[in-house]
Amino acid sequence: MEQEYVPVHKSWRLNERHYGDLVSYNKKEMVKAHGKEQVKIWRRSYDIPPPDMKDDHPYHPKLDPRYRLMVDKIPKSESLKCTLARSSVYWENKIKPSLQAGKTIMIVGHENNLRSLLMNLEGISKEDIINLCLPRGVPLAYRIDKETLEPLPRPDGNLDEATGFLRGEWLCGDEAVAEILERDRKQVYDTSIENNLELGDSRKQWKNLMEFAIGKGGPEMRAKSSQKGDFFVEKEGVVMVHDEYEEEPIVVGKM
């Protein structure tokens, strides 16, 4: 956003959920090995965590200098219920007071952590939350009543058409988000599709939608997202960001 003067607060409570022994594995390979329904339960259910991370896992937190002194406090895997427990603390202590003070805030996180916050904000049941998926990097804007902290209705008075759960507004429109979510569903669960649907024309369309919604970035932002080699040395022609437990790189990381 090129607004470096805006205060930024970071917290481990907004970290992505711990995927346990699934960390580093490709989603589609997991679908082939364990079946679509089992992977959906691991990824989207409320209180069923993935298998625990083994002590010899190559990405075990004990190998990360940031966590070596607190490994005994880190769970071996997390369900959405676990993620909600820690994100709710941040909501009560940081987000809620800011909203009550009338501030405009931006929350940036990973999909499951944002799902936990939306579950709380929108009152989504633990039975329905399995059906809520979010697109990568698409801003979702809410207007909040600062007295009740309830989301105000959208101008059309309806829930969003992309997910059917939310009173927020997708800045690139419901139809565009619905297309992205369908693409993501196929990318994970349709084992007949081998190519990465996030590369090629679909990425360009997504970039155009974002520029339409929030404007083009300045030189620094373009340098960070350039694919032309004007600002950095190309590596196989894509900007690579790993998401969740993907083994293969994808282009746009989930915010």
GROMACS .gro file of C-alpha atoms in nm:
model
  255
    1MET     CA    1   0.000   0.000   0.000
    2GLU     CA    2   0.309   0.220   0.017
    3GLN     CA    3   0.197   0.374   0.348
    4GLU     CA    4   0.494   0.285   0.565
    5TYR     CA    5   0.387   0.536   0.830
    6VAL     CA    6   0.075   0.333   0.917
    7PRO     CA    7   0.133   0.137   1.243
    8VAL     CA    8   0.172  -0.237   1.191
    9HIS     CA    9   0.112  -0.483   1.474
   10LYS     CA   10   0.225  -0.846   1.445
   11SER     CA   11   0.117  -1.138   1.661
   12TRP     CA   12   0.171  -1.513   1.662
   13ARG     CA   13  -0.199  -1.540   1.743
   14LEU     CA   14  -0.266  -1.457   1.376
   15ASN     CA   15  -0.035  -1.730   1.247
   16GLU     CA   16  -0.178  -1.990   1.012
   17ARG     CA   17  -0.306  -2.302   1.182
   18HIS     CA   18  -0.052  -2.579   1.236
   19TYR     CA   19  -0.110  -2.849   0.975
   20GLY     CA   20   0.084  -3.109   1.168
   21ASP     CA   21   0.235  -3.391   0.964
   22LEU     CA   22   0.076  -3.253   0.645
   23VAL     CA   23   0.315  -2.957   0.640
   24SER     CA   24   0.516  -2.948   0.313
   25TYR     CA   25   0.287  -3.189   0.128
   26ASN     CA   26   0.101  -3.098  -0.189
   27LYS     CA   27  -0.276  -3.080  -0.140
   28LYS     CA   28  -0.359  -3.268  -0.457
   29GLU     CA   29  -0.116  -3.548  -0.371
   30MET     CA   30  -0.293  -3.576  -0.034
   31VAL     CA   31  -0.628  -3.600  -0.215
   32LYS     CA   32  -0.492  -3.883  -0.430
   33ALA     CA   33  -0.354  -4.063  -0.123
   34HIS     CA   34  -0.637  -4.009   0.129
   35GLY     CA   35  -0.943  -3.908  -0.074
   36LYS     CA   36  -1.126  -3.579  -0.128
   37GLU     CA   37  -1.355  -3.603   0.175
   38GLN     CA   38  -1.073  -3.675   0.421
   39VAL     CA   39  -0.861  -3.386   0.295
   40LYS     CA   40  -1.160  -3.151   0.310
   41ILE     CA   41  -1.215  -3.254   0.673
   42TRP     CA   42  -0.849  -3.189   0.756
   43ARG     CA   43  -0.852  -2.852   0.580
   44ARG     CA   44  -1.197  -2.712   0.659
   45SER     CA   45  -1.363  -2.887   0.955
   46TYR     CA   46  -1.403  -2.721   1.293
   47ASP     CA   47  -1.258  -2.960   1.549
   48ILE     CA   48  -1.075  -3.237   1.363
   49PRO     CA   49  -0.699  -3.164   1.342
   50PRO     CA   50  -0.462  -3.317   1.086
   51PRO     CA   51  -0.226  -3.595   1.201
   52ASP     CA   52   0.031  -3.479   1.459
   53MET     CA   53   0.368  -3.363   1.329
   54LYS     CA   54   0.636  -3.627   1.392
   55ASP     CA   55   0.947  -3.527   1.587
   56ASP     CA   56   1.170  -3.601   1.287
   57HIS     CA   57   0.967  -3.386   1.046
   58PRO     CA   58   1.203  -3.171   0.833
   59TYR     CA   59   0.998  -2.858   0.918
   60HIS     CA   60   0.962  -2.923   1.290
   61PRO     CA   61   0.949  -2.594   1.491
   62LYS     CA   62   1.251  -2.702   1.697
   63LEU     CA   63   1.461  -2.638   1.385
   64ASP     CA   64   1.344  -2.275   1.369
   65PRO     CA   65   1.550  -2.036   1.587
   66ARG     CA   66   1.234  -1.838   1.668
   67TYR     CA   67   1.070  -2.132   1.841
   68ARG     CA   68   1.353  -2.345   1.982
   69LEU     CA   69   1.303  -2.217   2.336
   70MET     CA   70   0.929  -2.276   2.337
   71VAL     CA   71   0.887  -2.601   2.144
   72ASP     CA   72   0.707  -2.760   2.439
   73LYS     CA   73   0.432  -2.495   2.408
   74ILE     CA   74   0.367  -2.551   2.037
   75PRO     CA   75   0.093  -2.805   1.951
   76LYS     CA   76   0.177  -3.090   1.717
   77SER     CA   77  -0.120  -2.991   1.497
   78GLU     CA   78  -0.425  -2.764   1.518
   79SER     CA   79  -0.790  -2.774   1.427
   80LEU     CA   80  -0.986  -2.460   1.342
   81LYS     CA   81  -1.118  -2.475   1.699
   82CYS     CA   82  -0.760  -2.444   1.829
   83THR     CA   83  -0.692  -2.156   1.591
   84LEU     CA   84  -1.009  -1.978   1.701
   85ALA     CA   85  -0.903  -2.006   2.066
   86ARG     CA   86  -0.586  -1.803   2.005
   87SER     CA   87  -0.724  -1.560   1.746
   88SER     CA   88  -1.013  -1.477   1.982
   89VAL     CA   89  -0.763  -1.349   2.239
   90TYR     CA   90  -0.619  -1.108   1.981
   91TRP     CA   91  -0.972  -1.005   1.880
   92GLU     CA   92  -1.064  -0.919   2.239
   93ASN     CA   93  -0.737  -0.749   2.336
   94LYS     CA   94  -0.639  -0.566   2.016
   95ILE     CA   95  -0.898  -0.566   1.738
   96LYS     CA   96  -1.209  -0.501   1.945
   97PRO     CA   97  -1.069  -0.193   2.128
   98SER     CA   98  -0.953  -0.045   1.796
   99LEU     CA   99  -1.298  -0.086   1.641
  100GLN     CA  100  -1.466   0.059   1.949
  101ALA     CA  101  -1.236   0.361   1.917
  102GLY     CA  102  -1.367   0.416   1.564
  103LYS     CA  103  -1.044   0.321   1.390
  104THR     CA  104  -1.024   0.171   1.042
  105ILE     CA  105  -0.805  -0.139   1.051
  106MET     CA  106  -0.674  -0.396   0.807
  107ILE     CA  107  -0.628  -0.756   0.922
  108VAL     CA  108  -0.385  -0.960   0.713
  109GLY     CA  109  -0.350  -1.330   0.782
  110HIS     CA  110  -0.372  -1.680   0.645
  111GLU     CA  111  -0.696  -1.839   0.532
  112ASN     CA  112  -0.777  -2.055   0.833
  113ASN     CA  113  -0.697  -1.780   1.081
  114LEU     CA  114  -0.920  -1.541   0.888
  115ARG     CA  115  -1.188  -1.812   0.878
  116SER     CA  116  -1.171  -1.832   1.258
  117LEU     CA  117  -1.216  -1.454   1.290
  118LEU     CA  118  -1.504  -1.454   1.042
  119MET     CA  119  -1.666  -1.745   1.223
  120ASN     CA  120  -1.669  -1.530   1.534
  121LEU     CA  121  -1.771  -1.207   1.359
  122GLU     CA  122  -2.047  -1.357   1.146
  123GLY     CA  123  -2.171  -1.618   1.395
  124ILE     CA  124  -2.108  -1.906   1.153
  125SER     CA  125  -2.183  -2.243   1.312
  126LYS     CA  126  -1.921  -2.515   1.351
  127GLU     CA  127  -2.134  -2.730   1.118
  128ASP     CA  128  -2.136  -2.467   0.841
  129ILE     CA  129  -1.777  -2.344   0.869
  130ILE     CA  130  -1.651  -2.643   0.668
  131ASN     CA  131  -1.811  -2.481   0.361
  132LEU     CA  132  -1.643  -2.139   0.400
  133CYS     CA  133  -1.342  -2.091   0.174
  134LEU     CA  134  -1.158  -1.764   0.112
  135PRO     CA  135  -0.964  -1.646  -0.195
  136ARG     CA  136  -0.599  -1.546  -0.175
  137GLY     CA  137  -0.519  -1.178  -0.136
  138VAL     CA  138  -0.864  -1.037  -0.220
  139PRO     CA  139  -0.965  -0.755   0.019
  140LEU     CA  140  -1.293  -0.808   0.207
  141ALA     CA  141  -1.434  -0.482   0.349
  142TYR     CA  142  -1.666  -0.462   0.648
  143ARG     CA  143  -1.856  -0.173   0.801
  144ILE     CA  144  -1.890  -0.238   1.173
  145ASP     CA  145  -2.128  -0.090   1.430
  146LYS     CA  146  -1.880   0.030   1.691
  147GLU     CA  147  -2.132  -0.014   1.974
  148THR     CA  148  -2.236  -0.373   1.903
  149LEU     CA  149  -1.939  -0.470   1.681
  150GLU     CA  150  -2.191  -0.635   1.450
  151PRO     CA  151  -2.129  -0.614   1.075
  152LEU     CA  152  -2.359  -0.363   0.907
  153PRO     CA  153  -2.563  -0.494   0.613
  154ARG     CA  154  -2.421  -0.469   0.263
  155PRO     CA  155  -2.578  -0.198   0.043
  156ASP     CA  156  -2.780  -0.469  -0.136
  157GLY     CA  157  -2.899  -0.614   0.197
  158ASN     CA  158  -2.782  -0.963   0.103
  159LEU     CA  159  -2.503  -1.197   0.202
  160ASP     CA  160  -2.217  -1.222  -0.046
  161GLU     CA  161  -2.292  -1.444  -0.345
  162ALA     CA  162  -1.943  -1.595  -0.357
  163THR     CA  163  -1.961  -1.781  -0.022
  164GLY     CA  164  -2.318  -1.721   0.097
  165PHE     CA  165  -2.199  -1.646   0.453
  166LEU     CA  166  -2.060  -1.293   0.467
  167ARG     CA  167  -2.190  -0.938   0.512
  168GLY     CA  168  -1.859  -0.793   0.394
  169GLU     CA  169  -1.797  -0.668   0.041
  170TRP     CA  170  -1.532  -0.822  -0.186
  171LEU     CA  171  -1.348  -0.533  -0.350
  172CYS     CA  172  -1.327  -0.715  -0.682
  173GLY     CA  173  -1.693  -0.823  -0.672
  174ASP     CA  174  -1.878  -1.143  -0.578
  175GLU     CA  175  -1.868  -1.289  -0.929
  176ALA     CA  176  -1.489  -1.262  -0.957
  177VAL     CA  177  -1.441  -1.420  -0.612
  178ALA     CA  178  -1.678  -1.705  -0.700
  179GLU     CA  179  -1.465  -1.779  -1.008
  180ILE     CA  180  -1.145  -1.776  -0.799
  181LEU     CA  181  -1.295  -2.012  -0.540
  182GLU     CA  182  -1.409  -2.253  -0.809
  183ARG     CA  183  -1.062  -2.247  -0.961
  184ASP     CA  184  -0.909  -2.315  -0.619
  185ARG     CA  185  -1.151  -2.603  -0.560
  186LYS     CA  186  -1.049  -2.765  -0.887
  187GLN     CA  187  -0.681  -2.700  -0.812
  188VAL     CA  188  -0.704  -2.906  -0.493
  189TYR     CA  189  -0.978  -3.164  -0.538
  190ASP     CA  190  -1.002  -3.235  -0.913
  191THR     CA  191  -0.733  -3.499  -0.963
  192SER     CA  192  -0.788  -3.498  -1.340
  193ILE     CA  193  -0.626  -3.151  -1.355
  194GLU     CA  194  -0.248  -3.171  -1.342
  195ASN     CA  195  -0.146  -2.817  -1.443
  196ASN     CA  196  -0.137  -2.526  -1.196
  197LEU     CA  197  -0.450  -2.321  -1.263
  198GLU     CA  198  -0.299  -2.021  -1.084
  199LEU     CA  199  -0.041  -1.966  -1.356
  200GLY     CA  200  -0.093  -1.805  -1.695
  201ASP     CA  201  -0.396  -1.600  -1.798
  202SER     CA  202  -0.587  -1.650  -1.471
  203ARG     CA  203  -0.306  -1.478  -1.277
  204LYS     CA  204  -0.312  -1.186  -1.518
  205GLN     CA  205  -0.690  -1.156  -1.476
  206TRP     CA  206  -0.652  -1.161  -1.097
  207LYS     CA  207  -0.382  -0.888  -1.116
  208ASN     CA  208  -0.608  -0.674  -1.333
  209LEU     CA  209  -0.896  -0.715  -1.088
  210MET     CA  210  -0.677  -0.609  -0.796
  211GLU     CA  211  -0.546  -0.305  -0.982
  212PHE     CA  212  -0.905  -0.209  -1.062
  213ALA     CA  213  -1.005  -0.248  -0.694
  214ILE     CA  214  -0.712  -0.082  -0.517
  215GLY     CA  215  -0.507   0.086  -0.790
  216LYS     CA  216  -0.163   0.020  -0.933
  217GLY     CA  217   0.137   0.004  -0.705
  218GLY     CA  218   0.429   0.244  -0.718
  219PRO     CA  219   0.786   0.152  -0.818
  220GLU     CA  220   0.864  -0.031  -0.492
  221MET     CA  221   0.549  -0.243  -0.510
  222ARG     CA  222   0.605  -0.320  -0.878
  223ALA     CA  223   0.958  -0.429  -0.798
  224LYS     CA  224   0.826  -0.678  -0.544
  225SER     CA  225   0.576  -0.827  -0.789
  226SER     CA  226   0.761  -0.794  -1.119
  227GLN     CA  227   0.781  -1.093  -1.352
  228LYS     CA  228   0.974  -0.911  -1.623
  229GLY     CA  229   1.317  -0.912  -1.465
  230ASP     CA  230   1.326  -0.531  -1.463
  231PHE     CA  231   1.375  -0.521  -1.088
  232PHE     CA  232   1.515  -0.863  -1.007
  233VAL     CA  233   1.664  -1.170  -1.168
  234GLU     CA  234   1.394  -1.400  -1.297
  235LYS     CA  235   1.362  -1.750  -1.153
  236GLU     CA  236   1.163  -1.961  -1.395
  237GLY     CA  237   0.947  -1.659  -1.474
  238VAL     CA  238   0.728  -1.657  -1.163
  239VAL     CA  239   0.717  -1.496  -0.820
  240MET     CA  240   0.703  -1.789  -0.580
  241VAL     CA  241   0.524  -1.792  -0.247
  242HIS     CA  242   0.446  -2.111  -0.059
  243ASP     CA  243   0.100  -2.152   0.083
  244GLU     CA  244  -0.014  -2.385   0.364
  245TYR     CA  245   0.139  -2.727   0.299
  246GLU     CA  246   0.195  -2.692  -0.075
  247GLU     CA  247   0.501  -2.878  -0.197
  248GLU     CA  248   0.504  -2.693  -0.528
  249PRO     CA  249   0.532  -2.311  -0.537
  250ILE     CA  250   0.229  -2.107  -0.629
  251VAL     CA  251   0.221  -1.752  -0.753
  252VAL     CA  252   0.006  -1.566  -0.504
  253GLY     CA  253   0.034  -1.636  -0.135
  254LYS     CA  254  -0.274  -1.626   0.082
  255MET     CA  255  -0.288  -1.304   0.285
   0.00000   0.00000   0.00000
